[in-house]
Coordinates of C-alpha atoms in Angstrom, one line a residue:
Chain A
M1058 CA 22.2 39.8 -41.4
I1059 CA 18.9 38.6 -42.7
N1060 CA 17.9 40.2 -46.1
L1061 CA 14.6 41.9 -46.6
H1062 CA 13.1 39.2 -48.9
T1063 CA 13.8 36.5 -46.4
L1064 CA 12.5 38.6 -43.5
Q1065 CA 9.3 39.4 -45.3
H1066 CA 8.8 35.8 -46.4
L1067 CA 9.2 34.8 -42.7
F1068 CA 6.7 37.5 -41.6
V1069 CA 4.0 36.3 -44.0
D1070 CA 4.6 32.7 -43.1
A1071 CA 4.3 33.6 -39.4
I1072 CA 1.0 35.4 -40.1
F1073 CA -0.6 32.6 -42.3
E1074 CA 0.5 29.6 -40.2
D1075 CA -2.7 28.1 -38.9
T1076 CA -1.2 25.7 -36.3
E1077 CA 0.1 26.5 -32.8
I1078 CA 3.5 25.2 -33.9
N1079 CA 4.7 28.2 -35.8
P1080 CA 8.4 27.8 -36.8
A1081 CA 8.4 31.0 -38.8
L1082 CA 7.1 33.0 -35.8
N1083 CA 9.8 31.4 -33.7
E1084 CA 12.5 32.4 -36.2
L1085 CA 11.0 35.9 -36.6
E1086 CA 11.5 36.4 -32.8
N1087 CA 15.2 36.8 -33.6
Y1088 CA 14.5 40.0 -35.5
V1089 CA 11.8 41.6 -33.4
S1090 CA 12.5 43.6 -30.3
F1091 CA 10.3 43.6 -27.2
N1092 CA 8.2 46.7 -27.8
K1093 CA 7.5 48.5 -24.5
K1094 CA 4.7 46.2 -23.4
L1095 CA 4.5 43.6 -26.3
N1096 CA 6.5 40.6 -27.2
C1097 CA 7.1 39.4 -30.7
K1098 CA 4.1 37.1 -30.8
E1099 CA 1.8 39.9 -29.6
Q1100 CA 3.2 42.4 -32.1
V1101 CA 2.8 40.0 -35.0
N1102 CA -0.8 39.2 -33.8
I1103 CA -1.7 42.8 -34.2
Y1104 CA -0.9 42.5 -37.9
R1105 CA -2.5 39.0 -38.2
S1106 CA -5.8 40.3 -36.8
S1107 CA -5.7 43.2 -39.1
I1108 CA -4.9 41.2 -42.2
F1109 CA -7.6 38.5 -41.5
G1110 CA -10.1 41.2 -40.4
G1111 CA -9.5 43.0 -43.8
L1112 CA -9.9 39.9 -45.9
I1113 CA -12.9 38.6 -44.0
S1114 CA -14.5 42.0 -44.4
A1115 CA -13.8 41.9 -48.1
L1116 CA -15.4 38.5 -48.4
R1117 CA -18.4 39.7 -46.4
E1118 CA -18.9 42.5 -48.9
I1119 CA -18.7 40.2 -51.9
Y1120 CA -20.9 37.5 -50.2
P1121 CA -23.6 39.4 -48.2
V1122 CA -26.3 36.8 -48.7
C1123 CA -24.0 33.9 -47.6
H1124 CA -23.1 36.0 -44.6
K1125 CA -26.8 36.6 -43.8
L1126 CA -27.6 33.0 -44.2
V1127 CA -25.0 31.7 -41.8
A1128 CA -24.5 34.8 -39.5
D1129 CA -21.3 36.4 -38.2
D1130 CA -19.6 33.6 -36.2
F1131 CA -20.1 30.9 -38.8
F1132 CA -19.1 33.2 -41.7
N1133 CA -16.0 34.5 -39.9
F1134 CA -14.9 30.9 -39.1
M1135 CA -15.6 29.7 -42.7
A1136 CA -13.8 32.8 -44.2
T1137 CA -10.8 32.3 -41.9
Q1138 CA -10.4 28.7 -43.1
Y1139 CA -10.7 29.9 -46.7
I1140 CA -8.0 32.6 -46.1
Y1141 CA -5.6 30.0 -44.8
L1142 CA -6.1 27.9 -47.9
H1143 CA -6.4 30.6 -50.6
K1144 CA -3.8 33.4 -50.9
S1145 CA -4.7 36.7 -52.4
L1146 CA -2.6 36.9 -55.5
S1147 CA -3.7 40.3 -56.8
P1148 CA -3.2 43.9 -55.4
D1149 CA -6.9 44.4 -56.3
L1150 CA -8.9 43.2 -53.4
T1151 CA -12.0 42.8 -55.6
D1152 CA -10.2 39.9 -57.2
Y1153 CA -10.1 38.0 -53.9
G1154 CA -12.7 35.3 -53.0
E1155 CA -13.2 33.7 -56.4
H1156 CA -13.0 30.2 -55.0
L1157 CA -15.3 30.5 -52.0
A1158 CA -18.1 28.5 -53.7
E1159 CA -15.8 25.6 -54.4
F1160 CA -14.4 25.8 -50.9
I1161 CA -17.9 25.7 -49.3
S1162 CA -18.8 22.6 -51.4
T1163 CA -16.0 20.8 -49.6
F1164 CA -16.4 22.5 -46.2
K1165 CA -17.9 19.8 -43.9
T1166 CA -19.2 22.3 -41.4
A1167 CA -21.5 23.8 -44.1
A1168 CA -22.9 20.4 -45.2
T1169 CA -26.3 21.1 -43.6
L1170 CA -26.7 24.1 -46.0
P1171 CA -26.4 22.3 -49.4
Y1172 CA -27.4 25.4 -51.3
L1173 CA -24.8 27.7 -49.7
S1174 CA -22.1 26.9 -52.3
D1175 CA -24.4 27.7 -55.2
V1176 CA -25.5 31.0 -53.5
A1177 CA -21.8 31.8 -53.2
K1178 CA -21.4 31.1 -56.9
L1179 CA -24.3 33.5 -57.7
E1180 CA -22.8 36.2 -55.5
W1181 CA -19.4 35.9 -57.1
S1182 CA -21.1 36.2 -60.6
W1183 CA -22.9 39.3 -59.4
H1184 CA -19.6 40.8 -58.1
R1185 CA -17.9 40.0 -61.4
A1186 CA -20.6 41.6 -63.5
F1187 CA -20.8 44.6 -61.2
H1188 CA -17.1 45.5 -61.9
A1189 CA -17.0 44.4 -65.5
L1190 CA -16.3 46.6 -68.5
D1191 CA -19.2 48.9 -69.5
H1192 CA -20.9 48.1 -72.8
S1193 CA -23.5 49.8 -74.9
G1194 CA -25.4 46.8 -76.2
L1195 CA -25.5 45.1 -79.6
N1196 CA -25.0 47.5 -82.5
I1197 CA -27.7 46.3 -84.9
N1198 CA -26.7 48.7 -87.7
K1199 CA -23.1 47.3 -87.6
L1200 CA -24.6 43.8 -87.7
N1201 CA -26.9 44.6 -90.6
K1202 CA -23.9 45.8 -92.7
L1203 CA -22.2 42.4 -92.6
N1204 CA -22.3 40.3 -95.8
E1205 CA -23.8 36.8 -95.7
K1206 CA -20.4 35.0 -95.2
Q1207 CA -19.5 37.4 -92.4
Q1208 CA -22.8 36.8 -90.8
N1209 CA -22.4 33.1 -90.9
N1210 CA -19.0 33.2 -89.3
L1211 CA -19.7 35.8 -86.7
I1212 CA -19.4 35.0 -83.0
F1213 CA -21.8 36.7 -80.6
N1214 CA -20.8 37.8 -77.1
T1215 CA -22.8 37.8 -73.9
P1216 CA -22.4 41.0 -71.8
P1217 CA -18.9 41.5 -70.3
G1218 CA -18.6 39.8 -66.9
S1219 CA -21.9 37.9 -67.3
S1220 CA -22.1 34.4 -66.0
L1221 CA -24.3 31.4 -66.8
I1222 CA -25.0 29.3 -63.7
T1223 CA -27.2 26.3 -62.8
S1224 CA -28.2 25.0 -59.5
C1225 CA -30.5 22.3 -58.1
F1226 CA -31.8 25.0 -55.7
P1227 CA -33.7 28.2 -56.5
I1228 CA -30.7 30.3 -55.6
H1229 CA -32.1 33.4 -57.3
K1230 CA -35.1 33.2 -55.0
I1231 CA -32.9 32.6 -52.0
W1232 CA -30.8 35.6 -53.0
N1233 CA -33.9 37.7 -53.6
T1234 CA -35.5 36.9 -50.3
N1235 CA -32.4 37.9 -48.5
Q1236 CA -32.3 41.4 -49.9
G1237 CA -33.6 43.9 -47.3
D1238 CA -36.1 42.6 -44.8
S1239 CA -38.0 40.3 -47.1
N1240 CA -39.2 37.0 -45.4
E1241 CA -40.8 35.4 -48.4
P1242 CA -40.5 31.6 -48.0
V1243 CA -38.5 29.7 -50.6
N1244 CA -39.4 26.1 -51.7
L1245 CA -36.0 24.4 -52.0
D1246 CA -37.5 21.5 -54.0
E1247 CA -38.4 23.5 -57.1
G1248 CA -35.8 21.7 -59.2
L1249 CA -33.0 22.8 -61.5
V1250 CA -32.7 26.5 -62.3
K1251 CA -30.6 28.0 -65.2
L1252 CA -29.6 31.6 -64.7
I1253 CA -27.7 34.4 -66.4
V1254 CA -26.2 37.1 -64.1
W1255 CA -25.4 40.3 -66.0
R1256 CA -25.4 44.1 -66.0
N1257 CA -27.3 46.4 -68.3
G1258 CA -25.8 49.9 -67.9
Y1259 CA -25.5 50.1 -64.1
D1260 CA -28.5 47.8 -63.4
M1261 CA -27.7 44.4 -62.2
H1262 CA -29.9 41.4 -63.4
I1263 CA -30.4 37.8 -62.4
D1264 CA -32.6 36.3 -65.1
E1265 CA -33.9 32.7 -65.3
L1266 CA -33.3 31.1 -68.6
L1267 CA -35.5 28.6 -70.6
D1268 CA -33.7 25.5 -71.9
D1269 CA -33.2 26.8 -75.5
E1270 CA -31.9 30.1 -74.2
W1271 CA -29.5 28.3 -71.9
V1272 CA -28.2 26.2 -74.8
L1273 CA -27.8 29.2 -77.1
L1274 CA -26.0 31.3 -74.6
N1275 CA -23.7 28.5 -73.7
E1276 CA -22.8 28.0 -77.3
I1277 CA -22.1 31.7 -77.6
N1278 CA -19.9 31.6 -74.5
N1279 CA -18.0 28.7 -76.0
R1280 CA -17.3 31.0 -79.0
V1281 CA -19.2 28.8 -81.5
S1282 CA -19.9 30.7 -84.7
L1283 CA -23.5 31.5 -85.8
N1284 CA -23.3 29.0 -88.6
N1285 CA -22.3 26.2 -86.3
I1286 CA -24.9 27.2 -83.7
C1287 CA -27.5 26.8 -86.3
D1288 CA -26.2 23.5 -87.5
N1289 CA -25.7 22.1 -84.0
N1290 CA -29.1 23.0 -82.7
S1291 CA -31.6 23.0 -85.5
H1292 CA -33.4 20.2 -83.7
L1293 CA -33.7 22.3 -80.5
F1294 CA -34.6 25.8 -81.6
N1295 CA -35.0 28.2 -84.4
T1296 CA -32.1 30.7 -84.3
E1297 CA -34.0 33.2 -86.4
T1298 CA -36.5 33.8 -83.6
L1299 CA -34.4 32.9 -80.5
I1300 CA -31.4 35.2 -81.3
P1301 CA -33.5 38.4 -81.7
Q1302 CA -35.3 37.4 -78.5
C1303 CA -32.0 37.1 -76.6
V1304 CA -30.8 40.4 -78.1
K1305 CA -33.9 42.1 -77.0
R1306 CA -33.4 40.8 -73.4
G1307 CA -29.9 42.2 -73.5
W1308 CA -28.1 38.8 -73.1
I1309 CA -26.3 39.2 -76.5
A1310 CA -24.3 42.4 -76.2
D1311 CA -21.7 42.3 -79.0
F1312 CA -20.2 40.3 -81.8
S1313 CA -16.9 39.7 -83.5
I1314 CA -16.0 38.4 -86.9
Chain B
M1249 CA -5.6 70.4 -65.0
K1250 CA -3.0 68.2 -63.3
A1251 CA -0.1 70.4 -64.3
T1252 CA -1.5 73.7 -63.0
Q1253 CA -3.8 72.8 -60.2
L1254 CA -2.8 72.4 -56.5
L1255 CA -4.8 71.2 -53.6
H1256 CA -5.8 73.7 -51.0
G1257 CA -7.5 73.5 -47.6
A1258 CA -9.0 70.6 -45.8
G1259 CA -10.3 67.8 -48.0
I1260 CA -12.2 64.6 -47.1
G1261 CA -11.6 61.0 -48.0
L1262 CA -14.2 59.8 -50.6
R1263 CA -16.2 56.9 -49.4
S1264 CA -19.0 55.1 -51.3
Q1265 CA -21.4 55.7 -48.3
H1266 CA -21.3 59.4 -49.2
Y1267 CA -21.6 59.3 -53.0
Q1268 CA -25.3 60.3 -52.9
T1269 CA -24.8 63.2 -50.5
I1270 CA -21.9 64.5 -52.4
L1271 CA -23.4 64.3 -55.8
E1272 CA -26.8 65.6 -54.8
N1273 CA -25.8 68.4 -52.4
K1274 CA -22.4 69.4 -53.9
P1275 CA -21.0 70.2 -50.4
D1276 CA -18.4 72.9 -50.1
V1277 CA -15.3 70.7 -49.9
P1278 CA -12.1 71.9 -51.5
W1279 CA -11.0 68.4 -52.7
F1280 CA -11.6 64.7 -52.1
E1281 CA -9.0 61.9 -51.8
V1282 CA -9.8 58.7 -53.6
L1283 CA -8.6 55.3 -52.5
T1284 CA -7.2 54.2 -55.8
D1285 CA -7.4 50.5 -55.0
N1286 CA -11.2 50.7 -54.9
Y1287 CA -11.4 51.7 -58.5
M1288 CA -9.2 49.0 -60.2
G1289 CA -12.2 47.3 -61.8
A1290 CA -12.8 47.5 -65.5
G1291 CA -16.1 49.4 -65.3
G1292 CA -19.4 49.7 -63.4
L1293 CA -20.9 52.0 -60.8
P1294 CA -17.7 52.8 -58.8
L1295 CA -16.0 54.3 -61.8
Y1296 CA -19.2 56.1 -62.8
H1297 CA -19.4 57.7 -59.3
L1298 CA -15.7 58.6 -59.4
E1299 CA -16.2 60.3 -62.7
Q1300 CA -19.2 62.3 -61.3
V1301 CA -17.2 63.4 -58.3
R1302 CA -14.2 64.3 -60.5
N1303 CA -16.4 66.5 -62.6
N1304 CA -17.2 68.6 -59.6
Y1305 CA -14.1 68.5 -57.4
P1306 CA -10.3 68.2 -57.6
I1307 CA -9.2 64.8 -56.4
S1308 CA -6.0 63.1 -55.2
F1309 CA -5.2 59.4 -55.5
H1310 CA -4.1 57.4 -52.5
G1311 CA -3.2 53.7 -52.8
V1312 CA -1.6 50.8 -51.0
G1313 CA -0.8 48.5 -53.9
L1314 CA 2.6 49.7 -55.0
S1315 CA 4.1 47.8 -52.0
L1316 CA 7.1 50.1 -52.1
G1317 CA 8.8 48.4 -49.1
S1318 CA 8.5 44.9 -50.5
A1319 CA 11.5 43.0 -51.8
D1320 CA 9.3 41.9 -54.7
P1321 CA 9.6 43.9 -57.9
I1322 CA 6.9 46.4 -58.7
N1323 CA 3.7 44.8 -60.0
V1324 CA 3.7 46.2 -63.5
K1325 CA 0.1 45.3 -64.2
Y1326 CA -0.9 47.3 -61.2
L1327 CA 1.3 50.2 -62.2
N1328 CA -0.2 50.2 -65.7
K1329 CA -3.7 50.2 -64.2
L1330 CA -2.7 53.1 -61.9
K1331 CA -1.4 55.1 -64.9
Q1332 CA -4.7 54.4 -66.8
L1333 CA -6.7 55.7 -63.9
I1334 CA -4.4 58.8 -63.6
N1335 CA -4.9 59.5 -67.3
R1336 CA -8.6 59.1 -67.1
Y1337 CA -9.3 61.0 -63.9
Q1338 CA -6.4 63.5 -63.7
P1339 CA -5.8 63.6 -60.0
V1340 CA -3.9 66.5 -58.7
Q1341 CA -1.5 64.2 -56.9
V1342 CA -0.8 60.5 -56.3
S1343 CA 0.4 58.9 -53.1
D1344 CA 1.2 55.5 -51.6
H1345 CA 2.8 54.3 -48.4
L1346 CA 6.2 53.6 -46.9
A1347 CA 5.2 50.0 -46.3
W1348 CA 4.8 46.7 -48.0
V1349 CA 1.7 44.7 -48.6
S1350 CA 3.0 41.7 -50.6
I1351 CA 5.9 39.2 -50.9
N1352 CA 6.3 36.4 -53.4
N1353 CA 3.1 37.8 -55.1
H1354 CA 1.1 37.0 -51.9
Y1355 CA -1.0 40.1 -51.1
T1356 CA -1.9 40.8 -47.5
H1357 CA -3.7 44.1 -48.3
E1358 CA -2.3 45.4 -45.0
L1359 CA 0.4 48.0 -44.6
L1360 CA 3.3 46.1 -43.0
P1361 CA 6.5 47.4 -41.4
F1362 CA 10.0 46.7 -42.5
P1363 CA 13.4 47.4 -40.9
Y1364 CA 15.0 50.7 -41.8
T1365 CA 18.2 49.4 -43.3
H1366 CA 20.6 50.4 -46.1
E1367 CA 19.3 47.5 -48.2
A1368 CA 15.7 48.8 -47.7
I1369 CA 16.8 52.3 -48.8
E1370 CA 18.1 50.8 -52.1
I1371 CA 15.0 48.8 -52.7
V1372 CA 12.5 51.5 -51.8
S1373 CA 14.4 54.2 -53.7
N1374 CA 14.7 52.1 -56.8
K1375 CA 11.0 51.4 -56.7
I1376 CA 10.0 55.0 -56.2
N1377 CA 12.2 56.0 -59.1
Q1378 CA 10.7 53.4 -61.3
V1379 CA 7.2 54.5 -60.4
Q1380 CA 8.0 58.2 -60.9
D1381 CA 9.7 57.5 -64.3
F1382 CA 6.7 55.5 -65.4
L1383 CA 4.1 57.9 -64.2
G1384 CA 6.0 61.0 -65.3
Q1385 CA 5.3 62.7 -62.0
A1386 CA 6.4 62.8 -58.4
L1387 CA 5.1 60.2 -56.1
I1388 CA 4.0 61.2 -52.6
V1389 CA 5.0 58.8 -49.9
E1390 CA 3.1 58.5 -46.6
N1391 CA 4.7 57.6 -43.3
P1392 CA 3.2 54.5 -41.7
S1393 CA 1.8 53.7 -38.3
T1394 CA 3.6 50.7 -36.9
Y1395 CA 3.2 48.2 -34.1
L1396 CA 6.4 46.2 -34.4
D1397 CA 10.1 47.0 -33.8
F1398 CA 12.7 45.2 -35.9
N1399 CA 16.0 44.9 -34.0
N1400 CA 18.0 45.0 -37.3
S1401 CA 16.9 48.5 -38.2
E1402 CA 20.0 50.7 -38.8
M1403 CA 18.4 54.1 -38.6
L1404 CA 15.3 56.0 -37.3
E1405 CA 12.3 56.3 -39.6
W1406 CA 12.8 60.0 -40.3
I1407 CA 16.4 59.4 -41.3
F1408 CA 15.2 56.7 -43.7
I1409 CA 12.6 59.2 -45.1
Q1410 CA 15.3 61.9 -45.5
E1411 CA 17.5 59.3 -47.4
I1412 CA 14.7 58.3 -49.8
V1413 CA 13.8 61.9 -50.5
N1414 CA 17.5 62.6 -51.3
R1415 CA 17.7 59.7 -53.7
T1416 CA 14.4 60.1 -55.4
G1417 CA 13.1 63.6 -55.0
C1418 CA 9.8 62.0 -53.9
E1419 CA 7.3 64.2 -52.0
L1420 CA 5.8 63.4 -48.7
L1421 CA 2.4 62.9 -47.0
I1422 CA 2.7 63.2 -43.3
D1423 CA 0.0 61.4 -41.4
I1424 CA -0.1 63.2 -38.0
N1425 CA -2.1 60.4 -36.4
N1426 CA 0.5 57.8 -37.7
V1427 CA 3.3 59.9 -36.2
Y1428 CA 1.5 60.1 -32.9
V1429 CA 0.6 56.3 -32.9
S1430 CA 4.1 55.2 -33.8
A1431 CA 5.7 57.6 -31.3
S1432 CA 3.5 56.2 -28.6
N1433 CA 4.1 52.6 -29.6
H1434 CA 7.8 52.9 -30.0
G1435 CA 8.6 55.6 -27.5
F1436 CA 10.0 58.3 -29.7
N1437 CA 9.3 62.1 -29.6
P1438 CA 6.7 63.0 -32.2
I1439 CA 7.9 66.6 -32.4
E1440 CA 11.5 65.4 -33.0
Y1441 CA 10.1 63.2 -35.9
I1442 CA 8.2 66.1 -37.5
S1443 CA 11.1 68.5 -37.1
N1444 CA 13.3 66.1 -39.0
I1445 CA 11.0 65.7 -42.0
P1446 CA 12.2 67.7 -45.1
E1447 CA 9.5 70.3 -44.9
K1448 CA 9.6 71.5 -48.5
Q1449 CA 8.7 68.0 -49.7
V1450 CA 5.5 67.8 -47.6
K1451 CA 2.5 68.2 -50.0
E1452 CA -0.2 66.7 -47.8
I1453 CA -1.2 65.9 -44.3
H1454 CA -3.6 63.3 -43.0
L1455 CA -5.6 63.4 -39.8
A1456 CA -7.5 60.4 -38.4
G1457 CA -8.5 58.8 -35.2
Y1458 CA -6.7 56.0 -33.4
E1459 CA -8.0 53.4 -30.9
D1460 CA -6.4 53.0 -27.5
R1461 CA -6.0 49.2 -27.0
Q1462 CA -4.3 49.6 -23.6
T1463 CA -0.9 48.1 -24.5
Y1464 CA -0.7 50.0 -27.8
L1465 CA -2.4 52.6 -30.0
Y1466 CA -4.0 51.3 -33.1
D1467 CA -4.6 53.3 -36.3
T1468 CA -8.2 52.3 -37.0
H1469 CA -9.3 55.4 -38.9
G1470 CA -12.6 54.8 -37.2
Y1471 CA -12.6 57.3 -34.4
R1472 CA -12.8 61.1 -33.9
I1473 CA -9.4 62.8 -34.2
H1474 CA -7.9 62.9 -30.7
E1475 CA -7.1 66.2 -29.0
A1476 CA -3.4 65.1 -28.8
V1477 CA -3.3 64.6 -32.6
W1478 CA -4.9 68.1 -33.2
N1479 CA -2.2 69.5 -30.9
L1480 CA 0.5 67.8 -32.9
Y1481 CA -1.1 69.0 -36.1
E1482 CA -0.9 72.5 -34.9
I1483 CA 2.8 72.0 -34.2
A1484 CA 3.3 70.3 -37.6
L1485 CA 1.7 73.3 -39.4
S1486 CA 4.4 75.5 -37.9
Y1487 CA 6.9 73.3 -39.8
F1488 CA 5.0 72.5 -43.0
D1489 CA 2.9 75.7 -43.3
A1490 CA -0.7 75.5 -44.5
T1491 CA -0.3 72.1 -46.2
P1492 CA -3.5 70.6 -47.7
T1493 CA -5.0 68.3 -45.1
L1494 CA -7.2 65.3 -45.3
I1495 CA -9.8 64.0 -42.9
E1496 CA -9.4 60.2 -43.2
W1497 CA -12.1 57.7 -42.0
D1498 CA -12.2 54.1 -43.0
S1499 CA -14.3 52.1 -40.5
D1500 CA -17.6 52.8 -38.8
I1501 CA -17.9 55.7 -41.3
P1502 CA -20.0 58.5 -39.9
D1503 CA -22.5 60.8 -41.6
F1504 CA -20.9 63.2 -44.1
E1505 CA -21.9 66.2 -41.9
F1506 CA -19.7 64.8 -39.2
L1507 CA -16.7 64.7 -41.5
L1508 CA -17.5 68.2 -42.7
N1509 CA -17.2 69.4 -39.1
E1510 CA -13.9 67.7 -38.7
A1511 CA -12.7 69.3 -42.0
S1512 CA -13.9 72.7 -40.9
K1513 CA -11.9 72.3 -37.7
A1514 CA -8.8 71.4 -39.7
Q1515 CA -9.5 74.4 -42.0
N1516 CA -9.5 76.7 -38.9
Y1517 CA -6.0 75.4 -38.1
L1518 CA -4.9 76.0 -41.7
N1519 CA -6.3 79.5 -41.6
Q1520 CA -4.4 80.3 -38.4
S1521 CA -1.3 78.9 -39.9
K1522 CA -1.7 81.1 -43.0
Q1523 CA -2.1 84.2 -40.8
Q1524 CA 1.0 83.3 -38.9
E1525 CA 2.9 82.9 -42.2
K1526 CA 1.8 86.4 -43.2
I1527 CA 2.9 87.9 -39.8
A1528 CA 6.3 86.1 -40.1

């Protein structure tokens, strides 16, 4: 008799096989009875529709702007192809969909929308920050108590779950114009944008960064110590003014020594 | 709170669409059921809302991620996270399903059926025992709605349930809609099913609406509770007494008022059941 592990493996293979030739489904037929009015394939299809429906719906929730940009049919088709290629590896459904931006960049059917992949990147960043650990901002008193050596070696942190992203398209404006019923036109030729997506309390933010802010925050995310940030970038910016500026904006949220 | 509090009456499934109504109006609902898997994130607004609801109402936890029917071992990371949530929010009770959602670490996020075999009894019982030992409390296990018959099943679903109760002492959540849907799909008598459930273990009842798809009934949780399910509920209460009952709705979620009306209807059945208990 088939054991449970083999049967369940077969079941999942039958569900996620994307071609008409489905050897797993053929084998599964040996273990499924004709159920009143439904044969094995029809019974398995009930679960397939439900699984794909659930995963597509999860992706739609994480990527509402991408969904709006391409509408139902295209999004469902694209999501279905993504699901065939990318398994969900976590019991937490909010972990699913991380690679959609990467997938879209190679998805030929979406080639006419060159900004779609970067919009997906922005939406995943939003989703990540939305569910990230809460934080209370930089503790200045604690920072002031550090001695000079500790201050030089300290490593700053950007807010938990925040992301630094660049795009050749004004994706923050595309995102913004697709909130609610706004129809504000977006000029796609504005050039490179540098953004930080982060959460302050329960308020989500997408902020555009200047070149020096971008360099500083990238150094911080690469866990470069304060001393080395100063040494590496003295030709680009003055840390004594730039760091307090970034702290004030909320982009530097913590430090470790 | 967890040790002394019990759920009473007809509760409602907590859905994000209703946070504002619940927190602003504080409706008269005896308890809310929380879909645990929606609160697995590290922080943010969902956990804040859950905290606010918890400050005002008793809650129960209901999940799908334990994958009790899977041949895979328990996902320890998930179990740890569940325990953290329990410690933080102190639900009155915790439930999951007699189903599997994953194999070889591939998560389908759908409650899938498995054959009721002696091997499955071993696997499911061991996992329930592991969960109960780790959490330090009884796990409540819900009967599934199913659309597929395995020809290698060695026993009926209710016999399987009796067996896992005997081996683990787990408690039960009987979803009346699921009983009705599965009975219709597989051709068994729903009353026979209910009459064979170890009634002392039943700590919660679910009510929901199914969709009639001509060749089978489908448990969408997106429809009004059907009259046949209310009738079966009334019969179930004669076996399980006035067990706390939940109105469950997951798709095309209606206004909160609508759910309140469904809960009020369930409460009337519970009140009648209590009166009959007194007479008896």
